[in-house]
Amino acid sequence: MSDPYKVLNVPRSASDDEIKKAYRKLAMKYHPDRYQNSPLADQAAEKMKEINAAYDQILKERKGAGTSSYGGYSYSGSTSYYSDGRASVYVHVRQLIISEQFDEAENILSGIASTERNAEWYYLMGVLSYRKGWLEEARNYIETACRMDPANVEYASMYRKVMDQRSGSAGGYRPNQDTSCTNGCCEFLSCVICANCCCDNCCGG
Amino acid sequence: MREYQLYKSVYCGLCRHLGKDYGILARLTLSYDCTVFAMLSMSLKNEKCTVTNGRCTCNPFKKCLMCDSTEGESFAFAGAVSVIMSYYKLCDTINDSGFLKRTAAGFLRLLLKRNYQKAAKRFPDIDRSVEEMMEKQLAAEKENVGIDRAAEPTAQLVSKLCEMLSSSQSEKRVLGVFGYYVGRWIYLMDAADDLEDDAKHKCFNPFRSKLGNDIKETMTYCNETLNMTDAQLIMAYELLPISSYKDVLDNIIYKGIPKQQEYCLFEKKNENRRKKKEKNYFDYLNHQEWQK
């Protein structure tokens, strides 16, 4: 196994607080919510595991064995693809997305007549476009989904993520803003918290 | 400042390498994009380089630091990309320009042809990818497609080029995604920059449907599109095993890209609308950031 201090990018002499800080910083960077619907979600999850394991190991080494309850961030994969009993075809499409059969998923969606396309259809098309890198289409689809079903938290959370990225808070240039806080760490934090709430709601509901 | 010097030394080293490999004309094809590509390659392959003091061959009065890549694999690859891309760009200019420009491009293409053939023979993969990209781009423009589809050929090309930088499957995947968004960014940045000119000359531009009375509003839209691309690009970048040159690459990704958007979309428009592009962001950064 690789050196846990190297993984967290801290010197061996770092204090517990410094280590915790470094861990939190990295955990935010590779947080599953940030990579949700990204084609690299699995690799980010791998990285997250590595970071969690490294942090766990350092804690163990420092405090003695048996105290691994650090309450780390976990990767809970497919929780967002819940279904509340909508038409079974969308359940099927969601399953295809989870098992990474994107072409098949897109084929099925394209086969649905335009008169029968509901908010879910637009949302799923948005997710597929987002993954593919067709970000303008993704934005349009997700916006339409939100407009058709404004109460849906899942659509709203994805839409918020898209608009956050467009504003430049996740990288890029933000007009009318001082360059002092361009990386938008604060925004990202609050965004993660929101997304977590949304996820919780979904799972609970 | 140190980062800028390191960057410059790679640029000069690559320029000299092109001169040795191909000839004086090939040196002129070198762009900043290819330099960044070479640095990314060196970083991933962990290639060491020695920096020596030298003199610029194009301008012997100028002293410069030069990076000599001992293994040279990255330089050879990036150099071939530079030559091949320039050759196809000239072909493109010949196809859709006025008489004067076409003649000049035809002349240059003739001079560059042997260099191109040499590079294409050495790296047939690059040649094939670029050729394919050019065909797809032409078809996309004929069909007057939307933003995503218009950016697709360039995005796919850079994606393929980046994938060639690694032999590990999982690294290839990250590089492919990273390259896709870099290509998308390059294409859309260029398109946004050319928007007003293209509209005047009635040329294809993916942002044309977004062009309204208020240019600032249009540019804000373009900026948002680029920002979303940046967000994806950064997510992929942070999964790459960057070793050497991390500071320079970080600087380009986190500072250079936003600066370029700011400059091209907002500042330049105010500064001087008529003055044609192209001030590279490194020139720009040279004055703004790194001189501090």
Short mmCIF file of C-alpha atoms in Angstrom, two decimals:
data_model
loop_
_atom_site.label_atom_id
_atom_site.label_comp_id
_atom_site.label_asym_id
_atom_site.label_seq_id
_atom_site.Cartn_x
_atom_site.Cartn_y
_atom_site.Cartn_z
CA MET A 1 0.00 0.00 0.00
CA SER A 2 1.21 3.50 -0.76
CA ASP A 3 2.32 5.90 1.93
CA PRO A 4 -0.82 7.41 3.52
CA TYR A 5 0.95 10.70 4.20
CA LYS A 6 1.82 10.96 0.55
CA VAL A 7 -1.78 10.28 -0.41
CA LEU A 8 -2.98 13.13 1.79
CA ASN A 9 -0.02 15.24 0.68
CA VAL A 10 1.12 16.11 4.21
CA PRO A 11 4.50 15.70 5.91
CA ARG A 12 4.85 13.02 8.58
CA SER A 13 5.32 15.74 11.13
CA ALA A 14 1.90 17.27 10.43
CA SER A 15 -0.40 17.78 13.39
CA ASP A 16 -3.70 15.94 13.72
CA ASP A 17 -5.50 19.12 12.80
CA GLU A 18 -3.44 19.63 9.68
CA ILE A 19 -4.11 16.08 8.62
CA LYS A 20 -7.80 16.51 9.18
CA LYS A 21 -7.74 19.68 7.12
CA ALA A 22 -5.85 18.02 4.28
CA TYR A 23 -8.24 15.11 4.37
CA ARG A 24 -11.30 17.36 4.22
CA LYS A 25 -9.85 19.33 1.36
CA LEU A 26 -9.19 16.22 -0.69
CA ALA A 27 -12.51 14.67 0.26
CA MET A 28 -14.29 17.75 -1.07
CA LYS A 29 -12.26 17.64 -4.24
CA TYR A 30 -13.15 14.05 -5.05
CA HIS A 31 -16.57 14.03 -3.47
CA PRO A 32 -19.06 11.77 -5.26
CA ASP A 33 -21.56 14.61 -5.50
CA ARG A 34 -19.14 16.62 -7.52
CA TYR A 35 -18.57 13.77 -9.94
CA GLN A 36 -22.19 12.69 -10.06
CA ASN A 37 -23.14 11.80 -13.64
CA SER A 38 -19.55 12.36 -14.77
CA PRO A 39 -17.96 9.69 -16.96
CA LEU A 40 -15.12 9.64 -14.44
CA ALA A 41 -17.30 9.06 -11.38
CA ASP A 42 -15.78 5.61 -10.83
CA GLN A 43 -12.23 6.91 -10.90
CA ALA A 44 -13.12 9.67 -8.47
CA ALA A 45 -14.66 7.01 -6.22
CA GLU A 46 -11.42 5.02 -6.39
CA LYS A 47 -9.48 8.09 -5.38
CA MET A 48 -11.95 8.72 -2.57
CA LYS A 49 -11.43 5.19 -1.28
CA GLU A 50 -7.68 5.73 -1.34
CA ILE A 51 -8.03 8.98 0.60
CA ASN A 52 -10.37 7.42 3.15
CA ALA A 53 -8.05 4.46 3.60
CA ALA A 54 -5.03 6.73 4.03
CA TYR A 55 -6.79 8.87 6.60
CA ASP A 56 -8.02 5.80 8.40
CA GLN A 57 -4.54 4.34 8.52
CA ILE A 58 -2.98 7.52 9.87
CA LEU A 59 -5.61 7.72 12.58
CA LYS A 60 -5.00 4.11 13.49
CA GLU A 61 -1.26 4.60 13.62
CA ARG A 62 -1.57 7.67 15.76
CA LYS A 63 -4.25 6.61 18.18
CA GLY A 64 -3.61 2.92 18.27
CA ALA A 65 -5.68 0.25 16.59
CA GLY A 66 -9.43 0.09 16.82
CA THR A 67 -10.47 3.69 16.34
CA SER A 68 -11.39 3.84 12.73
CA SER A 69 -14.66 5.66 13.18
CA TYR A 70 -13.74 8.89 11.47
CA GLY A 71 -17.08 9.37 9.83
CA GLY A 72 -15.52 9.65 6.40
CA TYR A 73 -17.29 10.39 3.19
CA SER A 74 -18.52 7.33 1.48
CA TYR A 75 -19.44 6.68 -2.07
CA SER A 76 -22.99 5.59 -2.32
CA GLY A 77 -23.12 5.12 -6.05
CA SER A 78 -26.55 4.89 -7.46
CA THR A 79 -28.74 6.34 -4.74
CA SER A 80 -29.84 9.18 -6.95
CA TYR A 81 -31.43 6.86 -9.45
CA TYR A 82 -34.46 6.24 -7.37
CA SER A 83 -37.82 5.71 -8.89
CA ASP A 84 -41.23 6.41 -7.46
CA GLY A 85 -43.15 4.09 -9.69
CA ARG A 86 -43.21 6.11 -12.86
CA ALA A 87 -43.68 4.39 -16.17
CA SER A 88 -41.52 1.30 -16.18
CA VAL A 89 -39.64 2.33 -19.31
CA TYR A 90 -37.88 5.07 -17.36
CA VAL A 91 -37.01 2.63 -14.61
CA HIS A 92 -35.43 0.50 -17.29
CA VAL A 93 -33.53 3.47 -18.74
CA ARG A 94 -32.22 4.35 -15.29
CA GLN A 95 -31.00 0.81 -14.87
CA LEU A 96 -29.24 1.02 -18.21
CA ILE A 97 -27.56 4.24 -17.12
CA ILE A 98 -26.37 2.62 -13.89
CA SER A 99 -24.93 -0.30 -15.84
CA GLU A 100 -23.30 2.19 -18.26
CA GLN A 101 -25.21 1.14 -21.36
CA PHE A 102 -25.61 4.68 -22.56
CA ASP A 103 -26.24 4.05 -26.24
CA GLU A 104 -29.01 1.65 -25.45
CA ALA A 105 -30.51 4.11 -22.97
CA GLU A 106 -30.43 6.86 -25.54
CA ASN A 107 -31.97 4.63 -28.18
CA ILE A 108 -34.90 3.82 -25.96
CA LEU A 109 -35.44 7.47 -25.05
CA SER A 110 -35.27 8.58 -28.68
CA GLY A 111 -37.90 5.98 -29.50
CA ILE A 112 -40.45 7.61 -27.22
CA ALA A 113 -42.87 9.78 -29.21
CA SER A 114 -42.44 13.49 -28.64
CA THR A 115 -46.01 13.81 -27.41
CA GLU A 116 -45.33 11.35 -24.60
CA ARG A 117 -42.15 12.93 -23.33
CA ASN A 118 -42.53 14.03 -19.73
CA ALA A 119 -40.20 15.75 -17.27
CA GLU A 120 -38.43 12.47 -16.53
CA TRP A 121 -37.68 11.99 -20.21
CA TYR A 122 -36.03 15.42 -20.36
CA TYR A 123 -34.12 14.79 -17.16
CA LEU A 124 -32.73 11.47 -18.35
CA MET A 125 -31.80 12.94 -21.74
CA GLY A 126 -30.05 15.70 -19.82
CA VAL A 127 -28.06 13.21 -17.76
CA LEU A 128 -27.03 11.31 -20.89
CA SER A 129 -25.97 14.50 -22.68
CA TYR A 130 -24.04 15.66 -19.63
CA ARG A 131 -22.12 12.44 -19.52
CA LYS A 132 -21.34 12.61 -23.19
CA GLY A 133 -19.98 16.13 -22.87
CA TRP A 134 -22.80 17.77 -24.79
CA LEU A 135 -23.21 20.32 -22.10
CA GLU A 136 -25.44 22.83 -23.87
CA GLU A 137 -28.00 20.18 -24.66
CA ALA A 138 -27.70 18.85 -21.12
CA ARG A 139 -28.50 22.25 -19.76
CA ASN A 140 -31.53 22.67 -22.04
CA TYR A 141 -32.95 19.25 -21.24
CA ILE A 142 -32.52 19.65 -17.51
CA GLU A 143 -33.99 23.12 -17.58
CA THR A 144 -37.03 21.77 -19.40
CA ALA A 145 -37.38 18.94 -16.89
CA CYS A 146 -37.35 21.45 -14.03
CA ARG A 147 -39.89 23.64 -15.74
CA MET A 148 -42.23 20.71 -16.30
CA ASP A 149 -41.89 19.40 -12.76
CA PRO A 150 -40.63 22.18 -10.50
CA ALA A 151 -41.24 20.20 -7.32
CA ASN A 152 -38.84 17.38 -8.18
CA VAL A 153 -35.75 17.64 -5.97
CA GLU A 154 -33.62 15.39 -8.14
CA TYR A 155 -34.08 17.54 -11.23
CA ALA A 156 -33.64 20.71 -9.18
CA SER A 157 -30.37 19.52 -7.69
CA MET A 158 -28.95 18.63 -11.10
CA TYR A 159 -30.10 21.96 -12.49
CA ARG A 160 -28.43 23.79 -9.63
CA LYS A 161 -25.22 21.93 -10.30
CA VAL A 162 -25.32 22.89 -13.99
CA MET A 163 -26.02 26.53 -13.24
CA ASP A 164 -23.27 26.57 -10.63
CA GLN A 165 -20.80 25.33 -13.18
CA ARG A 166 -21.94 27.90 -15.70
CA SER A 167 -21.51 30.71 -13.21
CA GLY A 168 -17.83 29.87 -12.95
CA SER A 169 -17.87 28.78 -9.32
CA ALA A 170 -16.47 25.38 -10.30
CA GLY A 171 -13.73 26.82 -12.53
CA GLY A 172 -13.52 29.35 -15.31
CA TYR A 173 -14.08 33.07 -15.30
CA ARG A 174 -16.67 34.89 -13.23
CA PRO A 175 -17.49 38.34 -14.55
CA ASN A 176 -18.34 41.07 -12.04
CA GLN A 177 -16.38 39.37 -9.36
CA ASP A 178 -13.10 40.05 -7.65
CA THR A 179 -10.42 37.56 -8.52
CA SER A 180 -9.79 37.01 -4.83
CA CYS A 181 -12.19 34.08 -4.57
CA THR A 182 -12.36 32.55 -8.00
CA ASN A 183 -12.10 28.95 -7.02
CA GLY A 184 -15.43 29.22 -5.28
CA CYS A 185 -14.60 26.82 -2.52
CA CYS A 186 -17.31 28.30 -0.37
CA GLU A 187 -19.95 27.88 -3.08
CA PHE A 188 -18.87 24.37 -3.71
CA LEU A 189 -19.16 23.49 -0.05
CA SER A 190 -22.68 24.82 0.25
CA CYS A 191 -23.54 23.08 -2.99
CA VAL A 192 -22.36 19.76 -1.61
CA ILE A 193 -24.41 20.29 1.51
CA CYS A 194 -27.49 21.05 -0.56
CA ALA A 195 -26.92 18.05 -2.76
CA ASN A 196 -26.59 15.87 0.29
CA CYS A 197 -29.90 17.11 1.62
CA CYS A 198 -31.49 16.37 -1.72
CA CYS A 199 -30.04 12.89 -1.74
CA ASP A 200 -31.32 12.26 1.74
CA ASN A 201 -34.75 13.39 0.72
CA CYS A 202 -34.72 11.11 -2.25
CA CYS A 203 -33.66 8.10 -0.27
CA GLY A 204 -36.15 8.84 2.43
CA GLY A 205 -38.99 9.39 0.02
CA MET B 1 7.73 34.06 -12.61
CA ARG B 2 9.59 30.78 -12.29
CA GLU B 3 6.72 28.96 -13.89
CA TYR B 4 6.74 31.28 -16.83
CA GLN B 5 10.45 30.70 -17.37
CA LEU B 6 9.99 26.97 -17.25
CA TYR B 7 7.19 27.26 -19.73
CA LYS B 8 9.28 29.48 -21.99
CA SER B 9 12.16 27.02 -21.86
CA VAL B 10 9.90 24.22 -23.07
CA TYR B 11 8.67 26.46 -25.85
CA CYS B 12 12.20 27.28 -26.96
CA GLY B 13 13.33 23.69 -26.61
CA LEU B 14 10.44 22.46 -28.68
CA CYS B 15 11.12 25.13 -31.29
CA ARG B 16 14.71 24.01 -31.60
CA HIS B 17 13.63 20.40 -31.76
CA LEU B 18 11.29 21.22 -34.63
CA GLY B 19 14.16 22.93 -36.41
CA LYS B 20 16.37 19.88 -36.03
CA ASP B 21 13.68 17.40 -36.98
CA TYR B 22 12.09 19.24 -39.87
CA GLY B 23 13.55 22.60 -40.77
CA ILE B 24 13.18 26.30 -40.32
CA LEU B 25 9.62 26.51 -41.62
CA ALA B 26 8.36 23.90 -39.20
CA ARG B 27 9.53 26.10 -36.35
CA LEU B 28 7.02 28.70 -37.37
CA THR B 29 4.15 26.30 -36.91
CA LEU B 30 4.77 26.04 -33.18
CA SER B 31 1.89 27.28 -31.09
CA TYR B 32 1.33 27.66 -27.39
CA ASP B 33 -1.21 24.87 -27.43
CA CYS B 34 1.40 22.42 -28.64
CA THR B 35 3.81 23.56 -25.96
CA VAL B 36 1.22 22.86 -23.29
CA PHE B 37 0.61 19.49 -24.90
CA ALA B 38 4.34 18.71 -24.76
CA MET B 39 4.45 19.69 -21.10
CA LEU B 40 1.49 17.50 -20.28
CA SER B 41 3.19 14.63 -22.05
CA MET B 42 6.48 15.19 -20.22
CA SER B 43 4.66 15.39 -16.94
CA LEU B 44 2.79 12.13 -17.46
CA LYS B 45 5.81 10.26 -18.76
CA ASN B 46 7.94 11.82 -16.06
CA GLU B 47 10.52 12.84 -18.62
CA LYS B 48 13.43 14.76 -17.25
CA CYS B 49 14.81 17.71 -19.06
CA THR B 50 17.91 19.78 -18.66
CA VAL B 51 17.65 23.52 -18.96
CA THR B 52 20.52 25.20 -20.72
CA ASN B 53 21.30 28.75 -21.69
CA GLY B 54 21.01 29.32 -25.37
CA ARG B 55 20.22 31.79 -28.03
CA CYS B 56 17.05 31.96 -30.00
CA THR B 57 17.87 30.82 -33.54
CA CYS B 58 15.16 32.99 -35.05
CA ASN B 59 16.42 36.01 -33.20
CA PRO B 60 20.11 35.53 -32.32
CA PHE B 61 20.18 38.64 -30.17
CA LYS B 62 17.71 37.15 -27.77
CA LYS B 63 19.07 34.99 -25.01
CA CYS B 64 16.81 32.29 -23.73
CA LEU B 65 16.61 29.25 -21.54
CA MET B 66 16.15 26.02 -23.42
CA CYS B 67 14.80 22.79 -22.20
CA ASP B 68 16.44 19.71 -23.66
CA SER B 69 14.29 16.69 -23.23
CA THR B 70 16.73 13.81 -22.89
CA GLU B 71 14.32 11.13 -24.01
CA GLY B 72 12.71 13.46 -26.47
CA GLU B 73 9.62 11.34 -27.00
CA SER B 74 7.28 14.14 -25.97
CA PHE B 75 9.00 16.69 -28.14
CA ALA B 76 8.87 14.45 -31.19
CA PHE B 77 5.19 13.78 -30.62
CA ALA B 78 4.15 17.37 -29.93
CA GLY B 79 6.29 18.55 -32.84
CA ALA B 80 4.55 16.17 -35.23
CA VAL B 81 1.16 17.37 -33.96
CA SER B 82 2.22 20.93 -34.65
CA VAL B 83 3.39 20.24 -38.21
CA ILE B 84 0.45 18.05 -39.17
CA MET B 85 -2.15 20.40 -37.72
CA SER B 86 -0.63 23.39 -39.49
CA TYR B 87 -0.61 21.56 -42.78
CA TYR B 88 -4.28 20.70 -42.55
CA LYS B 89 -5.11 24.20 -41.41
CA LEU B 90 -3.49 25.52 -44.58
CA CYS B 91 -5.56 23.10 -46.63
CA ASP B 92 -8.62 24.47 -44.89
CA THR B 93 -7.60 28.05 -45.64
CA ILE B 94 -7.15 27.17 -49.30
CA ASN B 95 -10.68 25.83 -49.40
CA ASP B 96 -12.50 28.75 -47.92
CA SER B 97 -10.63 32.00 -48.40
CA GLY B 98 -10.36 34.79 -50.92
CA PHE B 99 -7.88 34.77 -53.77
CA LEU B 100 -4.94 36.45 -52.03
CA LYS B 101 -5.11 34.40 -48.89
CA ARG B 102 -5.61 31.25 -50.88
CA THR B 103 -2.53 31.86 -52.97
CA ALA B 104 -0.40 32.60 -49.94
CA ALA B 105 -1.69 29.50 -48.14
CA GLY B 106 -1.07 27.40 -51.24
CA PHE B 107 2.51 28.60 -51.40
CA LEU B 108 3.12 27.87 -47.73
CA ARG B 109 1.53 24.47 -48.02
CA LEU B 110 3.90 23.61 -50.83
CA LEU B 111 6.85 24.52 -48.63
CA LEU B 112 5.49 22.60 -45.67
CA LYS B 113 4.49 19.54 -47.63
CA ARG B 114 7.71 17.56 -47.16
CA ASN B 115 7.74 18.27 -43.45
CA TYR B 116 4.18 17.12 -43.25
CA GLN B 117 4.93 13.91 -45.11
CA LYS B 118 7.79 13.14 -42.78
CA ALA B 119 5.70 13.73 -39.68
CA ALA B 120 2.73 11.78 -41.04
CA LYS B 121 4.95 8.84 -41.89
CA ARG B 122 6.37 8.80 -38.40
CA PHE B 123 3.04 9.23 -36.64
CA PRO B 124 0.31 7.86 -38.92
CA ASP B 125 -2.17 7.84 -36.02
CA ILE B 126 -1.95 11.59 -35.63
CA ASP B 127 -2.34 12.13 -39.35
CA ARG B 128 -5.41 9.93 -39.55
CA SER B 129 -7.04 11.58 -36.55
CA VAL B 130 -6.47 15.10 -37.86
CA GLU B 131 -7.72 14.21 -41.31
CA GLU B 132 -10.85 12.68 -39.87
CA MET B 133 -11.42 15.72 -37.69
CA MET B 134 -11.18 18.04 -40.68
CA GLU B 135 -13.74 16.05 -42.63
CA LYS B 136 -16.16 15.93 -39.74
CA GLN B 137 -15.74 19.63 -39.07
CA LEU B 138 -16.56 20.47 -42.66
CA ALA B 139 -19.64 18.28 -42.60
CA ALA B 140 -20.81 19.77 -39.29
CA GLU B 141 -20.48 23.31 -40.60
CA LYS B 142 -22.39 22.45 -43.76
CA GLU B 143 -25.24 21.11 -41.69
CA ASN B 144 -25.19 24.23 -39.55
CA VAL B 145 -25.25 22.20 -36.34
CA GLY B 146 -25.58 23.48 -32.78
CA ILE B 147 -22.87 24.26 -30.25
CA ASP B 148 -22.21 20.75 -28.92
CA ARG B 149 -22.06 19.09 -32.30
CA ALA B 150 -19.90 21.82 -33.78
CA ALA B 151 -17.32 21.36 -31.02
CA GLU B 152 -17.40 17.57 -31.28
CA PRO B 153 -14.72 17.03 -34.00
CA THR B 154 -12.07 19.15 -32.27
CA ALA B 155 -13.00 17.70 -28.89
CA GLN B 156 -12.67 14.17 -30.26
CA LEU B 157 -9.34 14.94 -31.88
CA VAL B 158 -7.72 16.34 -28.74
CA SER B 159 -9.25 13.48 -26.80
CA LYS B 160 -7.55 10.98 -29.10
CA LEU B 161 -4.23 12.84 -29.00
CA CYS B 162 -4.29 12.89 -25.20
CA GLU B 163 -5.17 9.21 -25.05
CA MET B 164 -2.02 8.49 -27.03
CA LEU B 165 0.04 9.86 -24.14
CA SER B 166 -0.49 6.86 -21.93
CA SER B 167 -0.57 3.10 -22.23
CA SER B 168 -2.52 2.40 -19.04
CA GLN B 169 -6.21 1.82 -19.67
CA SER B 170 -7.51 3.77 -16.69
CA GLU B 171 -5.18 6.67 -17.40
CA LYS B 172 -6.25 6.65 -21.03
CA ARG B 173 -9.85 7.08 -19.95
CA VAL B 174 -9.12 10.11 -17.79
CA LEU B 175 -6.92 11.57 -20.52
CA GLY B 176 -9.62 10.98 -23.10
CA VAL B 177 -12.18 12.89 -21.06
CA PHE B 178 -9.67 15.62 -20.22
CA GLY B 179 -8.71 15.98 -23.87
CA TYR B 180 -12.34 16.06 -24.93
CA TYR B 181 -13.03 19.11 -22.80
CA VAL B 182 -9.74 20.78 -23.69
CA GLY B 183 -10.63 20.39 -27.36
CA ARG B 184 -14.14 21.62 -26.73
CA TRP B 185 -12.77 24.61 -24.88
CA ILE B 186 -10.27 25.47 -27.62
CA TYR B 187 -12.93 25.26 -30.31
CA LEU B 188 -15.58 27.22 -28.45
CA MET B 189 -13.12 29.85 -27.25
CA ASP B 190 -12.02 30.41 -30.82
CA ALA B 191 -15.62 30.46 -32.05
CA ALA B 192 -16.65 33.03 -29.45
CA ASP B 193 -13.62 35.11 -30.31
CA ASP B 194 -14.47 35.06 -34.03
CA LEU B 195 -18.20 35.52 -33.57
CA GLU B 196 -18.48 39.13 -34.68
CA ASP B 197 -16.19 38.66 -37.67
CA ASP B 198 -18.01 35.52 -38.75
CA ALA B 199 -21.37 37.25 -38.49
CA LYS B 200 -20.10 40.10 -40.64
CA HIS B 201 -18.79 37.75 -43.31
CA LYS B 202 -21.74 35.41 -43.00
CA CYS B 203 -19.52 32.48 -42.04
CA PHE B 204 -20.56 29.56 -39.90
CA ASN B 205 -20.30 30.09 -36.17
CA PRO B 206 -21.94 27.89 -33.53
CA PHE B 207 -22.77 30.91 -31.34
CA ARG B 208 -24.48 32.84 -34.13
CA SER B 209 -27.99 32.06 -32.95
CA LYS B 210 -27.04 33.59 -29.60
CA LEU B 211 -25.97 36.85 -31.19
CA GLY B 212 -28.30 39.64 -30.14
CA ASN B 213 -28.22 43.39 -30.01
CA ASP B 214 -26.25 43.45 -26.81
CA ILE B 215 -22.84 41.96 -27.46
CA LYS B 216 -22.05 41.83 -23.76
CA GLU B 217 -25.02 39.60 -23.15
CA THR B 218 -23.92 37.28 -25.94
CA MET B 219 -20.40 37.12 -24.56
CA THR B 220 -21.78 36.35 -21.11
CA TYR B 221 -23.58 33.41 -22.63
CA CYS B 222 -20.39 32.21 -24.35
CA ASN B 223 -18.54 32.59 -21.08
CA GLU B 224 -21.10 30.42 -19.29
CA THR B 225 -20.73 27.74 -21.92
CA LEU B 226 -16.97 27.83 -21.49
CA ASN B 227 -17.26 27.81 -17.70
CA MET B 228 -19.28 24.63 -17.76
CA THR B 229 -16.62 23.09 -19.98
CA ASP B 230 -13.94 24.27 -17.55
CA ALA B 231 -15.72 22.59 -14.66
CA GLN B 232 -15.62 19.24 -16.47
CA LEU B 233 -12.06 19.80 -17.63
CA ILE B 234 -10.89 20.47 -14.07
CA MET B 235 -12.64 17.38 -12.72
CA ALA B 236 -10.71 15.25 -15.22
CA TYR B 237 -7.47 17.15 -14.66
CA GLU B 238 -7.59 16.48 -10.94
CA LEU B 239 -7.66 12.75 -11.61
CA LEU B 240 -4.52 12.84 -13.76
CA PRO B 241 -1.24 11.62 -12.27
CA ILE B 242 0.60 14.89 -12.86
CA SER B 243 4.19 14.69 -11.61
CA SER B 244 6.61 17.25 -12.98
CA TYR B 245 5.47 20.64 -14.28
CA LYS B 246 2.53 20.56 -11.91
CA ASP B 247 2.89 24.23 -11.02
CA VAL B 248 2.93 25.37 -14.63
CA LEU B 249 0.03 23.15 -15.62
CA ASP B 250 -1.96 24.21 -12.55
CA ASN B 251 -1.29 27.80 -13.47
CA ILE B 252 -2.61 27.29 -16.99
CA ILE B 253 -5.70 25.37 -15.88
CA TYR B 254 -6.74 27.49 -12.90
CA LYS B 255 -5.50 30.92 -13.95
CA GLY B 256 -4.62 30.94 -17.65
CA ILE B 257 -7.94 29.62 -18.89
CA PRO B 258 -10.13 32.07 -16.93
CA LYS B 259 -7.80 34.91 -17.88
CA GLN B 260 -8.09 34.00 -21.54
CA GLN B 261 -11.88 34.01 -21.30
CA GLU B 262 -11.83 37.35 -19.55
CA TYR B 263 -9.48 38.81 -22.09
CA CYS B 264 -11.08 37.50 -25.28
CA LEU B 265 -14.72 37.83 -24.31
CA PHE B 266 -14.76 41.03 -22.30
CA GLU B 267 -11.58 43.05 -22.17
CA LYS B 268 -10.49 42.84 -25.75
CA LYS B 269 -13.91 43.91 -26.98
CA ASN B 270 -13.66 47.09 -24.99
CA GLU B 271 -10.00 47.59 -25.63
CA ASN B 272 -10.03 47.59 -29.36
CA ARG B 273 -12.78 46.08 -31.39
CA ARG B 274 -11.07 46.45 -34.70
CA LYS B 275 -7.74 45.06 -33.78
CA LYS B 276 -7.78 41.51 -34.92
CA LYS B 277 -6.87 38.71 -32.62
CA GLU B 278 -4.55 37.15 -31.54
CA LYS B 279 -2.77 37.90 -28.37
CA ASN B 280 -2.06 34.71 -26.69
CA TYR B 281 -2.89 34.44 -23.06
CA PHE B 282 0.66 33.68 -22.26
CA ASP B 283 1.74 36.99 -23.66
CA TYR B 284 -1.05 38.45 -21.69
CA LEU B 285 -0.17 36.62 -18.52
CA ASN B 286 3.42 37.56 -19.02
CA HIS B 287 2.49 41.15 -18.37
CA GLN B 288 -0.31 40.61 -15.91
CA GLU B 289 0.45 37.73 -13.63
CA TRP B 290 3.94 36.50 -13.91
CA GLN B 291 5.61 39.87 -13.86
CA LYS B 292 4.37 40.45 -10.35
#
